[in-house]
PDB file of C-alpha atoms in Angstrom:
ATOM      1  CA  MET A 230     128.582 116.881 282.552  1.00  0.00           C
ATOM      2  CA  ARG A 231     131.823 115.288 284.657  1.00  0.00           C
ATOM      3  CA  ILE A 232     129.890 112.157 285.029  1.00  0.00           C
ATOM      4  CA  GLY A 233     129.399 111.921 281.191  1.00  0.00           C
ATOM      5  CA  VAL A 234     133.008 112.723 280.484  1.00  0.00           C
ATOM      6  CA  ILE A 235     134.063 110.041 283.147  1.00  0.00           C
ATOM      7  CA  ALA A 236     131.727 107.477 281.544  1.00  0.00           C
ATOM      8  CA  LEU A 237     132.963 108.196 277.969  1.00  0.00           C
ATOM      9  CA  THR A 238     136.498 107.921 279.330  1.00  0.00           C
ATOM     10  CA  LEU A 239     135.879 104.630 281.084  1.00  0.00           C
ATOM     11  CA  LEU A 240     133.903 103.329 277.938  1.00  0.00           C
ATOM     12  CA  ALA A 241     136.774 104.322 275.680  1.00  0.00           C
ATOM     13  CA  LEU A 242     139.478 102.594 278.009  1.00  0.00           C
ATOM     14  CA  GLY A 243     137.447  99.368 278.117  1.00  0.00           C
ATOM     15  CA  PRO A 244     137.795  98.127 274.574  1.00  0.00           C
ATOM     16  CA  VAL A 245     141.343  99.889 274.274  1.00  0.00           C
ATOM     17  CA  LYS A 246     142.743  97.359 276.854  1.00  0.00           C
ATOM     18  CA  ALA A 247     141.212  94.337 274.959  1.00  0.00           C
ATOM     19  CA  ALA A 248     142.049  94.909 271.517  1.00  0.00           C
ATOM     20  CA  ALA A 249     144.369  98.021 271.587  1.00  0.00           C
ATOM     21  CA  GLU A 250     146.893  98.958 269.021  1.00  0.00           C
ATOM     22  CA  TRP A 251     149.780 101.634 269.165  1.00  0.00           C
ATOM     23  CA  GLN A 252     150.444 103.699 266.088  1.00  0.00           C
ATOM     24  CA  ILE A 253     153.224 106.025 265.482  1.00  0.00           C
ATOM     25  CA  LYS A 254     152.986 108.693 262.595  1.00  0.00           C
ATOM     26  CA  PRO A 255     155.662 110.966 261.679  1.00  0.00           C
ATOM     27  CA  PHE A 256     154.009 113.572 259.360  1.00  0.00           C
ATOM     28  CA  LEU A 257     154.890 116.407 256.870  1.00  0.00           C
ATOM     29  CA  GLY A 258     152.246 118.937 256.152  1.00  0.00           C
ATOM     30  CA  VAL A 259     151.183 122.584 255.555  1.00  0.00           C
ATOM     31  CA  THR A 260     149.522 125.077 257.635  1.00  0.00           C
ATOM     32  CA  PHE A 261     147.004 127.302 255.814  1.00  0.00           C
ATOM     33  CA  ARG A 262     144.364 130.175 256.504  1.00  0.00           C
ATOM     34  CA  GLY A 263     146.145 131.433 259.475  1.00  0.00           C
ATOM     35  CA  SER A 264     145.071 134.423 261.515  1.00  0.00           C
ATOM     36  CA  THR A 265     146.408 136.286 264.495  1.00  0.00           C
ATOM     37  CA  THR A 266     145.833 139.292 266.712  1.00  0.00           C
ATOM     38  CA  PHE A 267     149.698 139.557 267.056  1.00  0.00           C
ATOM     39  CA  VAL A 268     151.498 142.151 264.973  1.00  0.00           C
ATOM     40  CA  ASP A 269     152.387 140.381 261.623  1.00  0.00           C
ATOM     41  CA  VAL A 270     154.681 142.870 259.956  1.00  0.00           C
ATOM     42  CA  GLU A 271     155.137 140.512 256.965  1.00  0.00           C
ATOM     43  CA  ASP A 272     151.476 139.676 256.630  1.00  0.00           C
ATOM     44  CA  GLY A 273     152.801 136.001 256.605  1.00  0.00           C
ATOM     45  CA  VAL A 274     150.338 134.251 259.000  1.00  0.00           C
ATOM     46  CA  GLY A 275     147.782 133.725 256.123  1.00  0.00           C
ATOM     47  CA  ASN A 276     150.388 132.127 253.745  1.00  0.00           C
ATOM     48  CA  PRO A 277     150.833 128.405 253.676  1.00  0.00           C
ATOM     49  CA  HIS A 278     153.846 127.164 255.648  1.00  0.00           C
ATOM     50  CA  ILE A 279     155.370 123.768 255.778  1.00  0.00           C
ATOM     51  CA  SER A 280     154.941 121.947 259.081  1.00  0.00           C
ATOM     52  CA  PHE A 281     156.182 118.748 260.512  1.00  0.00           C
ATOM     53  CA  GLY A 282     155.889 116.618 263.698  1.00  0.00           C
ATOM     54  CA  VAL A 283     154.639 113.269 265.145  1.00  0.00           C
ATOM     55  CA  SER A 284     151.879 111.710 266.769  1.00  0.00           C
ATOM     56  CA  THR A 285     151.245 108.526 268.954  1.00  0.00           C
ATOM     57  CA  LEU A 286     147.760 106.972 268.944  1.00  0.00           C
ATOM     58  CA  LEU A 287     146.367 104.099 271.141  1.00  0.00           C
ATOM     59  CA  VAL A 288     143.171 103.054 269.528  1.00  0.00           C
ATOM     60  CA  GLY A 289     140.750 100.234 270.206  1.00  0.00           C
ATOM     61  CA  GLU A 290     137.653  98.918 268.434  1.00  0.00           C
ATOM     62  CA  ILE A 291     136.315 102.635 268.149  1.00  0.00           C
ATOM     63  CA  PHE A 292     137.807 104.886 270.865  1.00  0.00           C
ATOM     64  CA  GLY A 293     141.383 106.119 271.216  1.00  0.00           C
ATOM     65  CA  LEU A 294     143.765 108.529 272.659  1.00  0.00           C
ATOM     66  CA  GLU A 295     146.482 110.451 270.805  1.00  0.00           C
ATOM     67  CA  ALA A 296     149.472 112.639 271.643  1.00  0.00           C
ATOM     68  CA  ASP A 297     150.486 115.158 268.911  1.00  0.00           C
ATOM     69  CA  PHE A 298     153.438 117.321 268.510  1.00  0.00           C
ATOM     70  CA  GLY A 299     153.823 119.720 265.468  1.00  0.00           C
ATOM     71  CA  GLN A 300     156.040 122.543 264.352  1.00  0.00           C
ATOM     72  CA  ALA A 301     155.439 125.203 261.864  1.00  0.00           C
ATOM     73  CA  PRO A 302     158.825 127.381 261.158  1.00  0.00           C
ATOM     74  CA  GLY A 303     158.481 130.644 259.344  1.00  0.00           C
ATOM     75  CA  PHE A 304     154.818 131.042 260.461  1.00  0.00           C
ATOM     76  CA  PHE A 305     155.081 134.796 260.538  1.00  0.00           C
ATOM     77  CA  GLN A 306     157.233 135.162 257.366  1.00  0.00           C
ATOM     78  CA  ALA A 307     156.214 135.995 253.999  1.00  0.00           C
ATOM     79  CA  GLY A 308     158.240 134.690 250.978  1.00  0.00           C
ATOM     80  CA  GLU A 309     160.492 137.713 250.351  1.00  0.00           C
ATOM     81  CA  GLY A 310     159.946 139.460 253.593  1.00  0.00           C
ATOM     82  CA  ARG A 311     162.986 140.578 255.553  1.00  0.00           C
ATOM     83  CA  LEU A 312     161.473 142.110 258.523  1.00  0.00           C
ATOM     84  CA  VAL A 313     161.151 138.770 260.577  1.00  0.00           C
ATOM     85  CA  LYS A 314     164.548 136.955 261.073  1.00  0.00           C
ATOM     86  CA  GLN A 315     162.933 133.781 262.553  1.00  0.00           C
ATOM     87  CA  SER A 316     159.462 132.642 263.567  1.00  0.00           C
ATOM     88  CA  ASN A 317     157.463 129.436 264.525  1.00  0.00           C
ATOM     89  CA  VAL A 318     154.448 128.023 265.991  1.00  0.00           C
ATOM     90  CA  THR A 319     154.718 124.753 268.072  1.00  0.00           C
ATOM     91  CA  THR A 320     151.907 122.793 269.124  1.00  0.00           C
ATOM     92  CA  LEU A 321     151.559 120.030 271.640  1.00  0.00           C
ATOM     93  CA  SER A 322     148.306 118.461 272.461  1.00  0.00           C
ATOM     94  CA  GLY A 323     146.274 115.425 273.696  1.00  0.00           C
ATOM     95  CA  SER A 324     143.186 114.047 271.878  1.00  0.00           C
ATOM     96  CA  PHE A 325     140.305 111.888 272.083  1.00  0.00           C
ATOM     97  CA  VAL A 326     139.745 109.965 268.818  1.00  0.00           C
ATOM     98  CA  VAL A 327     136.583 108.262 267.430  1.00  0.00           C
ATOM     99  CA  ALA A 328     137.125 105.972 264.658  1.00  0.00           C
ATOM    100  CA  LEU A 329     135.278 103.794 262.433  1.00  0.00           C
ATOM    101  CA  PRO A 330     135.097 100.206 264.047  1.00  0.00           C
ATOM    102  CA  ARG A 331     138.058  98.134 263.149  1.00  0.00           C
ATOM    103  CA  ARG A 332     136.052  95.164 262.240  1.00  0.00           C
ATOM    104  CA  LEU A 333     134.338  97.294 259.558  1.00  0.00           C
ATOM    105  CA  ALA A 334     137.572  98.759 258.227  1.00  0.00           C
ATOM    106  CA  GLU A 335     139.911  95.797 258.627  1.00  0.00           C
ATOM    107  CA  TYR A 336     141.381  95.772 255.082  1.00  0.00           C
ATOM    108  CA  GLY A 337     140.426  99.132 253.938  1.00  0.00           C
ATOM    109  CA  LEU A 338     140.635 102.973 254.679  1.00  0.00           C
ATOM    110  CA  ARG A 339     139.669 103.937 258.551  1.00  0.00           C
ATOM    111  CA  PRO A 340     138.143 107.285 259.039  1.00  0.00           C
ATOM    112  CA  TYR A 341     138.379 109.016 262.326  1.00  0.00           C
ATOM    113  CA  PHE A 342     137.384 112.351 264.027  1.00  0.00           C
ATOM    114  CA  VAL A 343     139.715 113.770 266.524  1.00  0.00           C
ATOM    115  CA  GLY A 344     139.417 116.636 269.107  1.00  0.00           C
ATOM    116  CA  GLY A 345     141.665 117.812 271.946  1.00  0.00           C
ATOM    117  CA  ALA A 346     143.433 120.507 273.824  1.00  0.00           C
ATOM    118  CA  GLY A 347     146.961 121.577 274.606  1.00  0.00           C
ATOM    119  CA  MET A 348     149.411 124.330 274.320  1.00  0.00           C
ATOM    120  CA  MET A 349     150.644 126.406 271.404  1.00  0.00           C
ATOM    121  CA  ARG A 350     154.192 128.310 271.617  1.00  0.00           C
ATOM    122  CA  VAL A 351     154.273 131.175 269.393  1.00  0.00           C
ATOM    123  CA  ARG A 352     157.590 133.028 268.574  1.00  0.00           C
ATOM    124  CA  SER A 353     158.642 135.827 266.333  1.00  0.00           C
ATOM    125  CA  ASP A 354     161.937 137.539 266.058  1.00  0.00           C
ATOM    126  CA  HIS A 355     162.325 140.731 264.337  1.00  0.00           C
ATOM    127  CA  GLN A 356     165.354 142.183 262.732  1.00  0.00           C
ATOM    128  CA  LEU A 357     165.278 145.441 264.801  1.00  0.00           C
ATOM    129  CA  GLY A 358     164.357 143.828 267.968  1.00  0.00           C
ATOM    130  CA  VAL A 359     161.035 145.413 268.271  1.00  0.00           C
ATOM    131  CA  LEU A 360     157.416 143.908 268.196  1.00  0.00           C
ATOM    132  CA  GLN A 361     158.875 140.624 269.476  1.00  0.00           C
ATOM    133  CA  VAL A 362     156.420 137.803 269.955  1.00  0.00           C
ATOM    134  CA  ALA A 363     157.040 134.979 272.576  1.00  0.00           C
ATOM    135  CA  ASP A 364     154.135 133.443 274.399  1.00  0.00           C
ATOM    136  CA  THR A 365     152.704 130.156 275.267  1.00  0.00           C
ATOM    137  CA  LEU A 366     148.747 130.036 274.863  1.00  0.00           C
ATOM    138  CA  PRO A 367     146.309 126.974 275.657  1.00  0.00           C
ATOM    139  CA  ALA A 368     144.803 125.762 272.387  1.00  0.00           C
ATOM    140  CA  LEU A 369     142.171 123.560 271.197  1.00  0.00           C
ATOM    141  CA  HIS A 370     141.858 121.530 267.945  1.00  0.00           C
ATOM    142  CA  ILE A 371     139.281 119.469 265.930  1.00  0.00           C
ATOM    143  CA  GLY A 372     139.507 117.661 262.709  1.00  0.00           C
ATOM    144  CA  GLY A 373     139.628 114.268 261.154  1.00  0.00           C
ATOM    145  CA  GLY A 374     141.325 111.946 258.902  1.00  0.00           C
ATOM    146  CA  VAL A 375     141.783 108.403 257.341  1.00  0.00           C
ATOM    147  CA  THR A 376     144.327 105.706 257.813  1.00  0.00           C
ATOM    148  CA  GLY A 377     144.915 102.857 255.352  1.00  0.00           C
ATOM    149  CA  PHE A 378     147.551 100.042 256.109  1.00  0.00           C
ATOM    150  CA  LEU A 379     149.508  98.615 253.208  1.00  0.00           C
ATOM    151  CA  THR A 380     150.926  95.873 255.204  1.00  0.00           C
ATOM    152  CA  ASP A 381     150.588  94.670 258.947  1.00  0.00           C
ATOM    153  CA  ARG A 382     152.857  97.096 260.211  1.00  0.00           C
ATOM    154  CA  PHE A 383     153.049 100.156 257.640  1.00  0.00           C
ATOM    155  CA  GLY A 384     150.493 102.503 256.118  1.00  0.00           C
ATOM    156  CA  LEU A 385     149.553 106.018 255.185  1.00  0.00           C
ATOM    157  CA  ASN A 386     147.488 108.606 256.958  1.00  0.00           C
ATOM    158  CA  TRP A 387     145.793 111.825 255.840  1.00  0.00           C
ATOM    159  CA  ASP A 388     144.447 114.196 258.351  1.00  0.00           C
ATOM    160  CA  VAL A 389     143.245 117.860 258.529  1.00  0.00           C
ATOM    161  CA  ARG A 390     142.889 119.805 261.898  1.00  0.00           C
ATOM    162  CA  ARG A 391     141.956 123.402 262.830  1.00  0.00           C
ATOM    163  CA  PHE A 392     144.060 124.716 265.740  1.00  0.00           C
ATOM    164  CA  HIS A 393     142.950 127.728 267.762  1.00  0.00           C
ATOM    165  CA  SER A 394     144.356 129.232 270.793  1.00  0.00           C
ATOM    166  CA  THR A 395     142.073 130.239 273.620  1.00  0.00           C
ATOM    167  CA  GLY A 396     142.341 132.522 276.878  1.00  0.00           C
ATOM    168  CA  GLY A 397     145.023 134.763 275.649  1.00  0.00           C
ATOM    169  CA  THR A 398     145.303 138.047 277.301  1.00  0.00           C
ATOM    170  CA  ALA A 399     145.808 141.569 276.211  1.00  0.00           C
ATOM    171  CA  GLY A 400     149.191 142.911 276.778  1.00  0.00           C
ATOM    172  CA  GLY A 401     151.043 139.443 277.396  1.00  0.00           C
ATOM    173  CA  ARG A 402     154.511 138.605 275.951  1.00  0.00           C
ATOM    174  CA  GLY A 403     153.895 139.782 272.525  1.00  0.00           C
ATOM    175  CA  VAL A 404     152.396 142.911 270.681  1.00  0.00           C
ATOM    176  CA  SER A 405     148.699 142.144 269.781  1.00  0.00           C
ATOM    177  CA  PHE A 406     145.544 143.998 269.052  1.00  0.00           C
ATOM    178  CA  GLY A 407     143.302 142.785 271.665  1.00  0.00           C
ATOM    179  CA  ARG A 408     143.460 139.370 273.300  1.00  0.00           C
ATOM    180  CA  GLU A 409     146.360 137.250 272.130  1.00  0.00           C
ATOM    181  CA  GLN A 410     145.023 134.599 269.429  1.00  0.00           C
ATOM    182  CA  VAL A 411     146.450 132.617 266.929  1.00  0.00           C
ATOM    183  CA  SER A 412     144.548 130.052 264.634  1.00  0.00           C
ATOM    184  CA  PHE A 413     145.211 127.984 261.430  1.00  0.00           C
ATOM    185  CA  TRP A 414     144.578 124.823 259.691  1.00  0.00           C
ATOM    186  CA  ARG A 415     146.944 122.125 259.204  1.00  0.00           C
ATOM    187  CA  ALA A 416     146.764 119.462 256.365  1.00  0.00           C
ATOM    188  CA  GLN A 417     149.270 116.522 256.825  1.00  0.00           C
ATOM    189  CA  MET A 418     150.417 113.144 255.308  1.00  0.00           C
ATOM    190  CA  ALA A 419     152.202 110.634 257.720  1.00  0.00           C
ATOM    191  CA  LEU A 420     153.714 107.277 257.544  1.00  0.00           C
ATOM    192  CA  ALA A 421     151.655 105.103 259.953  1.00  0.00           C
ATOM    193  CA  ILE A 422     153.645 102.512 261.906  1.00  0.00           C
ATOM    194  CA  ARG A 423     151.735 100.024 263.746  1.00  0.00           C
ATOM    195  CA  TYR A 424     153.165  97.868 266.686  1.00  0.00           C
TER     196      TYR A 424
END
């Protein structure tokens, strides 16, 4: 297994050095279909929430590496709820990207698949100071998207990913039913800047 991972990494880095391009993608999106084992007093996790962030991608002919930072404020809050005064979920992750070869998508949309791992910071502050949630959990994500450039430097990107925390413990730094867990989908649109 390790030899396969090393071989894929070397294979990915080979073409990246020869024909690499950097992309930075500030995004605006929405989280949806969230679930958690943490106490969700306003039943807000399953609701859509605005998210924003930025990703940086180094991509070659087919393979690439990405760093992604995302923030979803109000994640534990419902529209009219008053029990939670502030909440958010922050993700920071690194990913491996497999894209349609550049020579096939040079003047059109370039689809890709992405998967990776990182950390998820979960926080919820309640008005009465009880049932607080403040925890950092390891997380995985998988998804895909498409990027199309309008000029040599600027384009648009659409992306959908599923984030899922892993390895949470029972009785950590938040009140949960069983092992601490948070999962959600994130759909986003980004400005893609190539340099």
